[in-house]
Amino acid sequence: MVHAMSQPLSGIIPPLVTPLRDRDTLDIAGLERLIEHLISGGVSGLFILGTTGEGPSLSYRLRRELIEKTCQLTKNRVPVLVGITDTSFTESVNLAKHSADAGATHVVTAPPYYFPAAPPELQEYIQDLVTEMPLPMFLYNMPGLTKVSFEIDLVRRALDMPGICGVKDSSCDMIYFHRLIEVAKQRADWSVLVGPEELTAEAVLLGGHGGINGGANLHPKLYVEMYQAAAAQNLQRTRELHAQVMQLAGAIYTVGKHKSAIIKGIKCALSLLGICEDHMAEPFHRFRDAERQIIRERLVNLGLIS
């Protein structure tokens, strides 16, 4: 087992969409353009196979290919975090080992999402998992999709596990997030990162380390500048940039009617920006022409396309 890095990971680490040509074929040219777009935008890392990346919907073969290609294309310029969340413990371990072999730097796990594990069971699961991990591991709190939360007591116990290096919280519960920050102060190498971009400015101003924000796929520079302003405690500039982030999220995430609208919106926008194709993994399908036209108009209004 490896020990976490001495410096906490901080900044904007976009959860990459997975560029697809059909339900089980990677759009490799699109992946390369996306990675270059993000790195040139100043991001602090790349997170693949998360929620925005449709991780649980992808075949194991495609997940492995995505990990290999992302690590090759990133060329060690920024850390690569890989989501290994699975209903099968063994598959999570296999994917972590594959990630380490490919050159990734961290793994990320949410609780297994079929059987709801009680807090003592989840703690045991994490203890068992971390002993098998070849890379530092983030806990990913996503109760909206996994049915269970990493309770603060469990996080406190995780501080004693050297292989765990922080938490990504997508609960949208800022009271919980502030408790995480308090707990994490006990370890100088721990990162507390927030998922929803609407909360990132506030989270960083009050001691969080950064954001894993879907909208950063589209406009990484905006998110990086917002993070930098918040980290520097420049309240006026943070407010201005936060307003722009809210405007982008409001424009892109509200076109579809369902919860999948966020991922569909980001993928559709990326295809209109000429970065990658917008096919989705089942059970979802990309936006049809009517929604695509709305996204196009909103990208024009945002000044992202002409």
XYZ file of C-alpha atoms in Angstrom, residues 14-18 47 49-56 140 142 145 168 197 212-215 217 253 262-264 266-267 280:
31
model
C -12.697 18.294 -14.153
C -14.688 15.053 -14.165
C -14.165 14.251 -17.835
C -17.044 13.207 -20.020
C -16.241 9.961 -21.821
C -10.854 12.702 -13.112
C -14.911 7.347 -14.854
C -16.891 9.522 -12.465
C -20.578 10.399 -12.704
C -20.068 12.913 -15.534
C -17.958 10.253 -17.272
C -20.873 7.786 -17.121
C -18.436 5.384 -15.420
C -20.855 2.697 -14.180
C -16.474 9.979 -3.110
C -22.530 10.723 -3.678
C -26.809 7.968 -6.538
C -14.915 14.419 -2.913
C -19.859 23.876 -9.262
C -14.466 18.482 -9.418
C -16.890 20.411 -11.618
C -18.618 19.106 -14.752
C -18.855 22.511 -16.423
C -15.147 20.368 -19.381
C -27.976 22.016 -17.471
C -26.443 17.723 -17.061
C -24.324 15.081 -18.816
C -26.301 15.392 -22.064
C -22.130 19.050 -21.409
C -21.629 16.433 -24.147
C -24.050 8.556 -24.616
